[in-house]
Amino acid sequence: MRAFEDFVRAELARHRVDGLTPQQALFLLALEGRPRRLVEVVKDQRIVASNATYLVKSLVQTGFLERYPDPDDRRTAIIEPTAKAVAATEALRKALAPSPTEVHRLRTASAAAGMLETACSTEAYAASSAPSAPPPVEEVPAEPPARRAITRIVLQPPFRAQGGRGR
């Protein structure tokens, strides 16, 4: 996670986005550039509501979010990314997206893995269609295991020293 946070910090610095932490950037990415109910974002991102409230408050203060009450439910708010937030998240999305050569390499690797899986499953099918020995039968123990003895511990009240003259 630390490497990812360092990557996000570097990308934000490269695009000269000031006042945005990696956690705030990830929160903005979760909004997908559109207004959303705060409750939905908290649920989707599996974050604690108090943390989300703190993030929203700081993002509103720095100009990355606008917050207004939900007309359908007074208990929650609708948060909407500003143009500043959309620009920052687009820069991050481009940095996080694989290059065309990387996509080609991933597709090639995926195709090779698919062929390998097919070959292995064909070999497994050929091996399973051959006659084999019946599966082993498990033996059931005749009697239940013996119980361990329970040790009883009796606590004594602590010894209190008598004050004053010795007896």
CSV table of N, CA and C in Angstrom, one decimal:
chain,number,residue,atom,x,y,z
A,1,MET,N,0.8,-1.2,0.0
A,1,MET,CA,0.0,0.0,0.0
A,1,MET,C,0.9,1.2,0.0
A,2,ARG,N,2.0,1.2,0.7
A,2,ARG,CA,2.9,2.3,0.8
A,2,ARG,C,3.4,2.7,-0.6
A,3,ALA,N,3.8,1.7,-1.4
A,3,ALA,CA,4.3,1.9,-2.7
A,3,ALA,C,3.2,2.6,-3.6
A,4,PHE,N,2.0,2.2,-3.4
A,4,PHE,CA,0.9,2.8,-4.2
A,4,PHE,C,0.7,4.3,-3.8
A,5,GLU,N,0.7,4.5,-2.4
A,5,GLU,CA,0.6,5.9,-1.9
A,5,GLU,C,1.7,6.8,-2.5
A,6,ASP,N,3.0,6.2,-2.5
A,6,ASP,CA,4.1,7.0,-3.0
A,6,ASP,C,3.9,7.3,-4.5
A,7,PHE,N,3.4,6.3,-5.2
A,7,PHE,CA,3.1,6.5,-6.7
A,7,PHE,C,2.1,7.6,-6.9
A,8,VAL,N,1.0,7.6,-6.1
A,8,VAL,CA,-0.1,8.6,-6.2
A,8,VAL,C,0.5,10.0,-5.8
A,9,ARG,N,1.3,10.1,-4.7
A,9,ARG,CA,2.0,11.4,-4.4
A,9,ARG,C,2.8,11.9,-5.5
A,10,ALA,N,3.6,11.0,-6.1
A,10,ALA,CA,4.5,11.4,-7.2
A,10,ALA,C,3.7,11.9,-8.4
A,11,GLU,N,2.6,11.2,-8.7
A,11,GLU,CA,1.7,11.6,-9.9
A,11,GLU,C,1.1,13.0,-9.6
A,12,LEU,N,0.6,13.2,-8.4
A,12,LEU,CA,0.0,14.4,-8.0
A,12,LEU,C,1.0,15.6,-8.1
A,13,ALA,N,2.2,15.3,-7.6
A,13,ALA,CA,3.2,16.3,-7.7
A,13,ALA,C,3.6,16.6,-9.2
A,14,ARG,N,3.7,15.6,-10.0
A,14,ARG,CA,4.0,15.7,-11.4
A,14,ARG,C,3.0,16.6,-12.1
A,15,HIS,N,1.7,16.4,-11.8
A,15,HIS,CA,0.7,17.2,-12.4
A,15,HIS,C,0.4,18.5,-11.6
A,16,ARG,N,1.2,18.8,-10.6
A,16,ARG,CA,1.1,20.0,-9.8
A,16,ARG,C,-0.3,20.1,-9.2
A,17,VAL,N,-0.8,19.1,-8.6
A,17,VAL,CA,-2.0,19.1,-7.8
A,17,VAL,C,-1.6,19.2,-6.4
A,18,ASP,N,-1.9,20.4,-5.8
A,18,ASP,CA,-1.6,20.6,-4.4
A,18,ASP,C,-2.8,20.4,-3.5
A,19,GLY,N,-2.5,20.1,-2.2
A,19,GLY,CA,-3.5,20.0,-1.2
A,19,GLY,C,-4.3,18.7,-1.3
A,20,LEU,N,-3.8,17.6,-1.9
A,20,LEU,CA,-4.5,16.4,-2.0
A,20,LEU,C,-3.7,15.2,-1.5
A,21,THR,N,-4.1,14.5,-0.5
A,21,THR,CA,-3.4,13.3,0.0
A,21,THR,C,-3.8,12.1,-0.8
A,22,PRO,N,-3.0,11.0,-0.8
A,22,PRO,CA,-3.4,9.8,-1.5
A,22,PRO,C,-4.8,9.3,-1.1
A,23,GLN,N,-5.1,9.4,0.2
A,23,GLN,CA,-6.4,8.9,0.7
A,23,GLN,C,-7.5,9.7,0.1
A,24,GLN,N,-7.3,11.0,0.0
A,24,GLN,CA,-8.3,11.9,-0.6
A,24,GLN,C,-8.4,11.6,-2.1
A,25,ALA,N,-7.3,11.4,-2.7
A,25,ALA,CA,-7.3,11.1,-4.2
A,25,ALA,C,-8.1,9.8,-4.4
A,26,LEU,N,-7.9,8.8,-3.6
A,26,LEU,CA,-8.7,7.5,-3.8
A,26,LEU,C,-10.1,7.7,-3.6
A,27,PHE,N,-10.5,8.6,-2.6
A,27,PHE,CA,-11.9,8.9,-2.3
A,27,PHE,C,-12.5,9.6,-3.5
A,28,LEU,N,-11.8,10.5,-4.1
A,28,LEU,CA,-12.3,11.2,-5.3
A,28,LEU,C,-12.4,10.3,-6.5
A,29,LEU,N,-11.5,9.3,-6.6
A,29,LEU,CA,-11.6,8.3,-7.7
A,29,LEU,C,-12.9,7.5,-7.5
A,30,ALA,N,-13.2,7.2,-6.3
A,30,ALA,CA,-14.4,6.4,-6.0
A,30,ALA,C,-15.7,7.2,-6.5
A,31,LEU,N,-15.7,8.5,-6.5
A,31,LEU,CA,-16.9,9.2,-7.0
A,31,LEU,C,-17.1,9.1,-8.5
A,32,GLU,N,-16.1,8.7,-9.2
A,32,GLU,CA,-16.2,8.5,-10.7
A,32,GLU,C,-16.6,9.8,-11.4
A,33,GLY,N,-16.3,10.9,-10.9
A,33,GLY,CA,-16.6,12.2,-11.5
A,33,GLY,C,-18.0,12.6,-11.6
A,34,ARG,N,-18.8,12.1,-10.7
A,34,ARG,CA,-20.3,12.4,-10.7
A,34,ARG,C,-20.8,12.6,-9.3
A,35,PRO,N,-21.9,13.3,-9.1
A,35,PRO,CA,-22.4,13.4,-7.8
A,35,PRO,C,-22.9,12.1,-7.2
A,36,ARG,N,-22.7,11.9,-5.9
A,36,ARG,CA,-23.1,10.6,-5.3
A,36,ARG,C,-23.5,10.9,-3.9
A,37,ARG,N,-24.4,10.0,-3.4
A,37,ARG,CA,-24.8,10.1,-2.0
A,37,ARG,C,-23.6,9.6,-1.1
A,38,LEU,N,-23.3,10.3,-0.1
A,38,LEU,CA,-22.2,10.0,0.8
A,38,LEU,C,-22.3,8.6,1.4
A,39,VAL,N,-23.6,8.2,1.7
A,39,VAL,CA,-23.8,6.9,2.2
A,39,VAL,C,-23.4,5.8,1.3
A,40,GLU,N,-23.7,6.0,0.0
A,40,GLU,CA,-23.3,5.0,-1.0
A,40,GLU,C,-21.8,4.9,-1.2
A,41,VAL,N,-21.1,6.0,-1.1
A,41,VAL,CA,-19.6,6.0,-1.2
A,41,VAL,C,-19.0,5.2,0.0
A,42,VAL,N,-19.6,5.5,1.1
A,42,VAL,CA,-19.1,4.8,2.3
A,42,VAL,C,-19.3,3.3,2.2
A,43,LYS,N,-20.5,3.0,1.8
A,43,LYS,CA,-20.8,1.5,1.6
A,43,LYS,C,-19.9,0.9,0.5
A,44,ASP,N,-19.8,1.5,-0.6
A,44,ASP,CA,-19.0,0.9,-1.7
A,44,ASP,C,-17.5,0.8,-1.4
A,45,GLN,N,-17.0,1.8,-0.7
A,45,GLN,CA,-15.6,1.8,-0.4
A,45,GLN,C,-15.2,1.1,0.9
A,46,ARG,N,-16.3,0.7,1.7
A,46,ARG,CA,-16.1,0.0,3.0
A,46,ARG,C,-15.2,0.8,3.9
A,47,ILE,N,-15.6,2.1,4.1
A,47,ILE,CA,-14.8,2.9,5.0
A,47,ILE,C,-15.7,3.4,6.1
A,48,VAL,N,-15.1,3.8,7.2
A,48,VAL,CA,-15.9,4.2,8.4
A,48,VAL,C,-16.5,5.5,8.1
A,49,ALA,N,-17.7,5.7,8.5
A,49,ALA,CA,-18.5,6.9,8.2
A,49,ALA,C,-17.8,8.2,8.8
A,50,SER,N,-17.2,8.1,10.0
A,50,SER,CA,-16.5,9.2,10.5
A,50,SER,C,-15.3,9.6,9.7
A,51,ASN,N,-14.6,8.6,9.2
A,51,ASN,CA,-13.5,8.9,8.3
A,51,ASN,C,-13.9,9.6,7.0
A,52,ALA,N,-15.0,9.1,6.5
A,52,ALA,CA,-15.6,9.7,5.3
A,52,ALA,C,-16.0,11.2,5.5
A,53,THR,N,-16.6,11.4,6.7
A,53,THR,CA,-17.0,12.8,7.0
A,53,THR,C,-15.8,13.7,7.1
A,54,TYR,N,-14.7,13.2,7.7
A,54,TYR,CA,-13.5,14.0,7.8
A,54,TYR,C,-12.9,14.3,6.4
A,55,LEU,N,-12.9,13.2,5.6
A,55,LEU,CA,-12.4,13.4,4.2
A,55,LEU,C,-13.2,14.4,3.5
A,56,VAL,N,-14.5,14.3,3.5
A,56,VAL,CA,-15.4,15.2,2.8
A,56,VAL,C,-15.2,16.7,3.3
A,57,LYS,N,-15.1,16.8,4.6
A,57,LYS,CA,-14.9,18.2,5.2
A,57,LYS,C,-13.6,18.8,4.7
A,58,SER,N,-12.5,18.0,4.7
A,58,SER,CA,-11.3,18.6,4.2
A,58,SER,C,-11.3,18.8,2.7
A,59,LEU,N,-11.9,18.0,1.9
A,59,LEU,CA,-12.0,18.1,0.5
A,59,LEU,C,-12.9,19.3,0.1
A,60,VAL,N,-13.9,19.6,0.9
A,60,VAL,CA,-14.7,20.8,0.6
A,60,VAL,C,-13.9,22.0,0.9
A,61,GLN,N,-13.2,22.0,2.0
A,61,GLN,CA,-12.4,23.2,2.4
A,61,GLN,C,-11.3,23.5,1.4
A,62,THR,N,-10.7,22.5,0.7
A,62,THR,CA,-9.7,22.7,-0.3
A,62,THR,C,-10.2,22.9,-1.7
A,63,GLY,N,-11.5,22.8,-1.8
A,63,GLY,CA,-12.1,23.1,-3.1
A,63,GLY,C,-12.2,22.0,-4.1
A,64,PHE,N,-12.1,20.7,-3.6
A,64,PHE,CA,-12.2,19.6,-4.5
A,64,PHE,C,-13.6,19.0,-4.5
A,65,LEU,N,-14.4,19.3,-3.5
A,65,LEU,CA,-15.8,18.8,-3.4
A,65,LEU,C,-16.8,19.9,-3.1
A,66,GLU,N,-18.0,19.7,-3.5
A,66,GLU,CA,-19.2,20.5,-3.1
A,66,GLU,C,-20.1,19.5,-2.4
A,67,ARG,N,-20.6,20.0,-1.3
A,67,ARG,CA,-21.5,19.1,-0.5
A,67,ARG,C,-22.8,19.9,-0.3
A,68,TYR,N,-23.9,19.2,-0.5
A,68,TYR,CA,-25.2,19.7,-0.2
A,68,TYR,C,-26.2,18.6,0.3
A,69,PRO,N,-27.2,19.0,1.0
A,69,PRO,CA,-28.1,18.0,1.5
A,69,PRO,C,-28.9,17.2,0.5
A,70,ASP,N,-29.1,16.0,0.8
A,70,ASP,CA,-29.9,15.1,-0.1
A,70,ASP,C,-31.4,15.4,0.1
A,71,PRO,N,-32.1,15.8,-1.0
A,71,PRO,CA,-33.5,16.2,-0.9
A,71,PRO,C,-34.4,15.0,-0.5
A,72,ASP,N,-33.9,13.8,-0.8
A,72,ASP,CA,-34.8,12.6,-0.4
A,72,ASP,C,-34.5,12.1,1.0
A,73,ASP,N,-33.3,12.4,1.5
A,73,ASP,CA,-33.0,11.8,2.9
A,73,ASP,C,-32.1,12.8,3.6
A,74,ARG,N,-32.7,13.5,4.6
A,74,ARG,CA,-32.0,14.5,5.4
A,74,ARG,C,-30.8,14.0,6.1
A,75,ARG,N,-30.7,12.7,6.4
A,75,ARG,CA,-29.7,12.1,7.2
A,75,ARG,C,-28.3,12.0,6.4
A,76,THR,N,-28.4,12.2,5.1
A,76,THR,CA,-27.1,12.1,4.4
A,76,THR,C,-27.0,13.3,3.5
A,77,ALA,N,-25.9,13.3,2.8
A,77,ALA,CA,-25.5,14.5,1.9
A,77,ALA,C,-25.2,13.9,0.5
A,78,ILE,N,-25.2,14.8,-0.4
A,78,ILE,CA,-24.8,14.5,-1.8
A,78,ILE,C,-23.4,15.3,-1.9
A,79,ILE,N,-22.5,14.5,-2.4
A,79,ILE,CA,-21.2,15.2,-2.7
A,79,ILE,C,-20.9,15.1,-4.2
A,80,GLU,N,-20.3,16.2,-4.7
A,80,GLU,CA,-20.1,16.3,-6.1
A,80,GLU,C,-18.6,16.9,-6.3
A,81,PRO,N,-17.9,16.2,-7.1
A,81,PRO,CA,-16.5,16.7,-7.4
A,81,PRO,C,-16.5,18.0,-8.2
A,82,THR,N,-15.6,18.9,-7.9
A,82,THR,CA,-15.5,20.1,-8.7
A,82,THR,C,-14.6,19.9,-9.9
A,83,ALA,N,-14.5,20.9,-10.7
A,83,ALA,CA,-13.7,20.7,-11.9
A,83,ALA,C,-12.2,20.5,-11.5
A,84,LYS,N,-11.8,21.0,-10.4
A,84,LYS,CA,-10.4,20.8,-9.9
A,84,LYS,C,-10.2,19.3,-9.6
A,85,ALA,N,-11.2,18.7,-9.0
A,85,ALA,CA,-11.2,17.3,-8.6
A,85,ALA,C,-11.2,16.4,-9.8
A,86,VAL,N,-12.0,16.8,-10.8
A,86,VAL,CA,-12.1,16.0,-12.0
A,86,VAL,C,-10.8,16.0,-12.8
A,87,ALA,N,-10.1,17.1,-12.8
A,87,ALA,CA,-8.8,17.2,-13.5
A,87,ALA,C,-7.8,16.4,-12.8
A,88,ALA,N,-7.8,16.4,-11.5
A,88,ALA,CA,-6.8,15.6,-10.7
A,88,ALA,C,-7.1,14.1,-10.9
A,89,THR,N,-8.3,13.7,-10.8
A,89,THR,CA,-8.6,12.3,-11.0
A,89,THR,C,-8.4,11.8,-12.4
A,90,GLU,N,-8.6,12.6,-13.4
A,90,GLU,CA,-8.3,12.2,-14.7
A,90,GLU,C,-6.8,12.0,-14.9
A,91,ALA,N,-6.0,12.8,-14.3
A,91,ALA,CA,-4.5,12.7,-14.4
A,91,ALA,C,-4.1,11.3,-13.7
A,92,LEU,N,-4.8,11.0,-12.6
A,92,LEU,CA,-4.5,9.8,-11.9
A,92,LEU,C,-4.9,8.6,-12.7
A,93,ARG,N,-6.1,8.7,-13.3
A,93,ARG,CA,-6.6,7.6,-14.1
A,93,ARG,C,-5.7,7.3,-15.3
A,94,LYS,N,-5.2,8.3,-15.9
A,94,LYS,CA,-4.3,8.1,-17.1
A,94,LYS,C,-3.0,7.5,-16.6
A,95,ALA,N,-2.5,7.9,-15.4
A,95,ALA,CA,-1.3,7.3,-14.9
A,95,ALA,C,-1.5,5.8,-14.4
A,96,LEU,N,-2.7,5.5,-14.0
A,96,LEU,CA,-3.0,4.2,-13.5
A,96,LEU,C,-3.3,3.2,-14.7
A,97,ALA,N,-3.7,3.7,-15.8
A,97,ALA,CA,-4.1,2.9,-16.9
A,97,ALA,C,-2.9,2.3,-17.6
A,98,PRO,N,-2.9,1.0,-17.9
A,98,PRO,CA,-1.8,0.4,-18.6
A,98,PRO,C,-1.6,1.0,-20.0
A,99,SER,N,-0.3,1.0,-20.4
A,99,SER,CA,0.0,1.4,-21.8
A,99,SER,C,-0.5,0.4,-22.8
A,100,PRO,N,-0.6,0.8,-24.1
A,100,PRO,CA,-1.1,-0.2,-25.1
A,100,PRO,C,-0.1,-1.4,-25.2
A,101,THR,N,1.2,-1.2,-25.0
A,101,THR,CA,2.1,-2.4,-25.0
A,101,THR,C,1.9,-3.3,-23.8
A,102,GLU,N,1.5,-2.7,-22.7
A,102,GLU,CA,1.3,-3.5,-21.5
A,102,GLU,C,0.0,-4.2,-21.7
A,103,VAL,N,-1.0,-3.6,-22.3
A,103,VAL,CA,-2.3,-4.3,-22.5
A,103,VAL,C,-2.1,-5.5,-23.4
A,104,HIS,N,-1.2,-5.3,-24.5
A,104,HIS,CA,-0.9,-6.4,-25.4
A,104,HIS,C,-0.2,-7.6,-24.7
A,105,ARG,N,0.7,-7.2,-23.8
A,105,ARG,CA,1.5,-8.2,-23.0
A,105,ARG,C,0.5,-9.0,-22.1
A,106,LEU,N,-0.4,-8.3,-21.5
A,106,LEU,CA,-1.4,-8.9,-20.6
A,106,LEU,C,-2.3,-9.8,-21.3
A,107,ARG,N,-2.7,-9.4,-22.5
A,107,ARG,CA,-3.6,-10.3,-23.3
A,107,ARG,C,-2.9,-11.5,-23.8
A,108,THR,N,-1.6,-11.4,-24.2
A,108,THR,CA,-0.8,-12.5,-24.6
A,108,THR,C,-0.6,-13.5,-23.4
A,109,ALA,N,-0.3,-12.9,-22.2
A,109,ALA,CA,-0.1,-13.8,-21.1
A,109,ALA,C,-1.4,-14.5,-20.7
A,110,SER,N,-2.6,-13.8,-20.8
A,110,SER,CA,-3.9,-14.3,-20.5
A,110,SER,C,-4.2,-15.5,-21.5
A,111,ALA,N,-3.9,-15.3,-22.8
A,111,ALA,CA,-4.2,-16.3,-23.8
A,111,ALA,C,-3.3,-17.5,-23.5
A,112,ALA,N,-2.0,-17.3,-23.1
A,112,ALA,CA,-1.1,-18.4,-22.8
A,112,ALA,C,-1.6,-19.2,-21.6
A,113,ALA,N,-2.1,-18.5,-20.6
A,113,ALA,CA,-2.6,-19.1,-19.4
A,113,ALA,C,-3.9,-19.9,-19.7
A,114,GLY,N,-4.7,-19.4,-20.6
A,114,GLY,CA,-5.9,-20.1,-21.0
A,114,GLY,C,-5.6,-21.4,-21.7
A,115,MET,N,-4.6,-21.4,-22.6
A,115,MET,CA,-4.1,-22.6,-23.3
A,115,MET,C,-3.6,-23.6,-22.4
A,116,LEU,N,-2.8,-23.1,-21.4
A,116,LEU,CA,-2.2,-24.0,-20.4
A,116,LEU,C,-3.3,-24.7,-19.6
A,117,GLU,N,-4.3,-23.9,-19.2
A,117,GLU,CA,-5.4,-24.4,-18.4
A,117,GLU,C,-6.1,-25.5,-19.2
A,118,THR,N,-6.4,-25.2,-20.5
A,118,THR,CA,-7.1,-26.2,-21.3
A,118,THR,C,-6.2,-27.5,-21.5
A,119,ALA,N,-4.9,-27.3,-21.7
A,119,ALA,CA,-4.1,-28.5,-21.8
A,119,ALA,C,-4.1,-29.3,-20.5
A,120,CYS,N,-4.0,-28.6,-19.4
A,120,CYS,CA,-4.0,-29.3,-18.1
A,120,CYS,C,-5.3,-30.0,-17.8
A,121,SER,N,-6.4,-29.3,-18.1
A,121,SER,CA,-7.7,-30.0,-17.9
A,121,SER,C,-7.9,-31.1,-18.8
A,122,THR,N,-7.4,-31.1,-20.0
A,122,THR,CA,-7.5,-32.3,-21.0
A,122,THR,C,-6.7,-33.4,-20.4
A,123,GLU,N,-5.5,-33.2,-19.9
A,123,GLU,CA,-4.7,-34.2,-19.3
A,123,GLU,C,-5.4,-34.8,-18.1
A,124,ALA,N,-6.0,-33.9,-17.3
A,124,ALA,CA,-6.7,-34.4,-16.1
A,124,ALA,C,-7.9,-35.2,-16.5
A,125,TYR,N,-8.6,-34.8,-17.6
A,125,TYR,CA,-9.8,-35.6,-18.0
A,125,TYR,C,-9.3,-37.0,-18.5
A,126,ALA,N,-8.2,-37.0,-19.3
A,126,ALA,CA,-7.7,-38.3,-19.8
A,126,ALA,C,-7.3,-39.2,-18.6
A,127,ALA,N,-6.7,-38.6,-17.6
A,127,ALA,CA,-6.3,-39.4,-16.4
A,127,ALA,C,-7.5,-39.9,-15.6
A,128,SER,N,-8.5,-39.0,-15.6
A,128,SER,CA,-9.7,-39.4,-14.8
A,128,SER,C,-10.6,-40.4,-15.5
A,129,SER,N,-10.5,-40.5,-16.8
A,129,SER,CA,-11.4,-41.4,-17.6
A,129,SER,C,-10.8,-42.8,-17.5
A,130,ALA,N,-9.5,-43.0,-17.2
A,130,ALA,CA,-8.9,-44.3,-17.0
A,130,ALA,C,-9.4,-45.0,-15.8
A,131,PRO,N,-9.6,-46.3,-15.8
A,131,PRO,CA,-10.1,-47.0,-14.6
A,131,PRO,C,-9.1,-46.7,-13.4
A,132,SER,N,-9.7,-46.5,-12.3
A,132,SER,CA,-8.8,-46.2,-11.1
A,132,SER,C,-9.3,-47.0,-9.9
A,133,ALA,N,-8.6,-47.0,-8.9
A,133,ALA,CA,-8.9,-47.8,-7.6
A,133,ALA,C,-10.0,-47.0,-6.9
A,134,PRO,N,-10.9,-47.7,-6.2
A,134,PRO,CA,-12.0,-47.0,-5.5
A,134,PRO,C,-11.4,-46.1,-4.4
A,135,PRO,N,-12.1,-45.0,-4.1
A,135,PRO,CA,-11.5,-44.1,-3.1
A,135,PRO,C,-11.4,-44.8,-1.7
A,136,PRO,N,-10.4,-44.4,-0.9
A,136,PRO,CA,-10.3,-45.1,0.4
A,136,PRO,C,-11.4,-44.7,1.3
A,137,VAL,N,-11.8,-45.7,2.2
A,137,VAL,CA,-12.9,-45.5,3.1
A,137,VAL,C,-12.3,-45.0,4.5
A,138,GLU,N,-12.8,-44.0,5.0
A,138,GLU,CA,-12.3,-43.5,6.3
A,138,GLU,C,-12.9,-44.4,7.4
A,139,GLU,N,-12.0,-44.6,8.4
A,139,GLU,CA,-12.4,-45.4,9.6
A,139,GLU,C,-12.9,-44.4,10.6
A,140,VAL,N,-14.1,-44.8,11.2
A,140,VAL,CA,-14.7,-44.0,12.2
A,140,VAL,C,-14.2,-44.5,13.6
A,141,PRO,N,-13.8,-43.6,14.5
A,141,PRO,CA,-13.3,-44.1,15.8
A,141,PRO,C,-14.5,-44.7,16.6
A,142,ALA,N,-14.2,-45.8,17.3
A,142,ALA,CA,-15.3,-46.5,18.0
A,142,ALA,C,-15.8,-45.7,19.2
A,143,GLU,N,-14.9,-45.0,20.0
A,143,GLU,CA,-15.4,-44.3,21.1
A,143,GLU,C,-14.9,-42.9,21.1
A,144,PRO,N,-15.6,-41.9,21.7
A,144,PRO,CA,-15.1,-40.5,21.6
A,144,PRO,C,-13.8,-40.4,22.4
A,145,PRO,N,-13.1,-39.4,22.1
A,145,PRO,CA,-11.8,-39.1,22.8
A,145,PRO,C,-12.1,-38.8,24.2
A,146,ALA,N,-11.1,-39.2,25.1
A,146,ALA,CA,-11.3,-38.9,26.5
A,146,ALA,C,-11.2,-37.4,26.8
A,147,ARG,N,-12.0,-37.0,27.8
A,147,ARG,CA,-12.0,-35.6,28.2
A,147,ARG,C,-10.8,-35.3,29.1
A,148,ARG,N,-10.3,-34.1,29.0
A,148,ARG,CA,-9.3,-33.7,29.9
A,148,ARG,C,-9.9,-33.3,31.2
A,149,ALA,N,-9.1,-33.5,32.3
A,149,ALA,CA,-9.6,-33.1,33.6
A,149,ALA,C,-9.5,-31.5,33.7
A,150,ILE,N,-10.5,-31.0,34.4
A,150,ILE,CA,-10.6,-29.5,34.6
A,150,ILE,C,-10.0,-29.2,35.9
A,151,THR,N,-9.0,-28.3,36.0
A,151,THR,CA,-8.3,-28.0,37.2
A,151,THR,C,-9.1,-26.8,37.8
A,152,ARG,N,-9.4,-26.8,39.0
A,152,ARG,CA,-10.1,-25.7,39.7
A,152,ARG,C,-9.1,-24.9,40.4
A,153,ILE,N,-9.1,-23.6,40.2
A,153,ILE,CA,-8.2,-22.7,40.8
A,153,ILE,C,-9.0,-21.8,41.8
A,154,VAL,N,-8.6,-21.8,43.0
A,154,VAL,CA,-9.3,-21.1,44.1
A,154,VAL,C,-8.4,-19.9,44.4
A,155,LEU,N,-9.0,-18.7,44.3
A,155,LEU,CA,-8.3,-17.5,44.6
A,155,LEU,C,-8.5,-17.1,46.0
A,156,GLN,N,-7.4,-16.8,46.7
A,156,GLN,CA,-7.5,-16.3,48.1
A,156,GLN,C,-7.4,-14.8,48.1
A,157,PRO,N,-8.1,-14.2,49.1
A,157,PRO,CA,-7.9,-12.8,49.1
A,157,PRO,C,-6.5,-12.4,49.5
A,158,PRO,N,-6.0,-11.3,49.0
A,158,PRO,CA,-4.6,-10.9,49.2
A,158,PRO,C,-4.4,-10.7,50.7
A,159,PHE,N,-3.1,-11.0,51.1
A,159,PHE,CA,-2.7,-10.8,52.5
A,159,PHE,C,-2.6,-9.3,52.8
A,160,ARG,N,-3.2,-8.9,53.8
A,160,ARG,CA,-3.1,-7.4,54.2
A,160,ARG,C,-2.2,-7.3,55.4
A,161,ALA,N,-1.2,-6.5,55.3
A,161,ALA,CA,-0.3,-6.2,56.4
A,161,ALA,C,-1.0,-5.4,57.4
A,162,GLN,N,-0.9,-5.7,58.7
A,162,GLN,CA,-1.5,-4.9,59.8
A,162,GLN,C,-0.6,-3.7,60.0
A,163,GLY,N,-1.3,-2.6,60.1
A,163,GLY,CA,-0.5,-1.4,60.3
A,163,GLY,C,-0.3,-1.2,61.8
A,164,GLY,N,0.6,-0.3,62.1
A,164,GLY,CA,0.9,0.0,63.5
A,164,GLY,C,1.9,-0.9,64.1
A,165,ARG,N,1.6,-1.4,65.3
A,165,ARG,CA,2.5,-2.3,66.1
A,165,ARG,C,2.5,-3.7,65.5
A,166,GLY,N,3.6,-4.3,65.5
A,166,GLY,CA,3.7,-5.7,65.1
A,166,GLY,C,3.0,-6.7,66.0
A,167,ARG,N,2.5,-7.7,65.6
A,167,ARG,CA,1.8,-8.7,66.5
A,167,ARG,C,2.5,-10.0,66.4
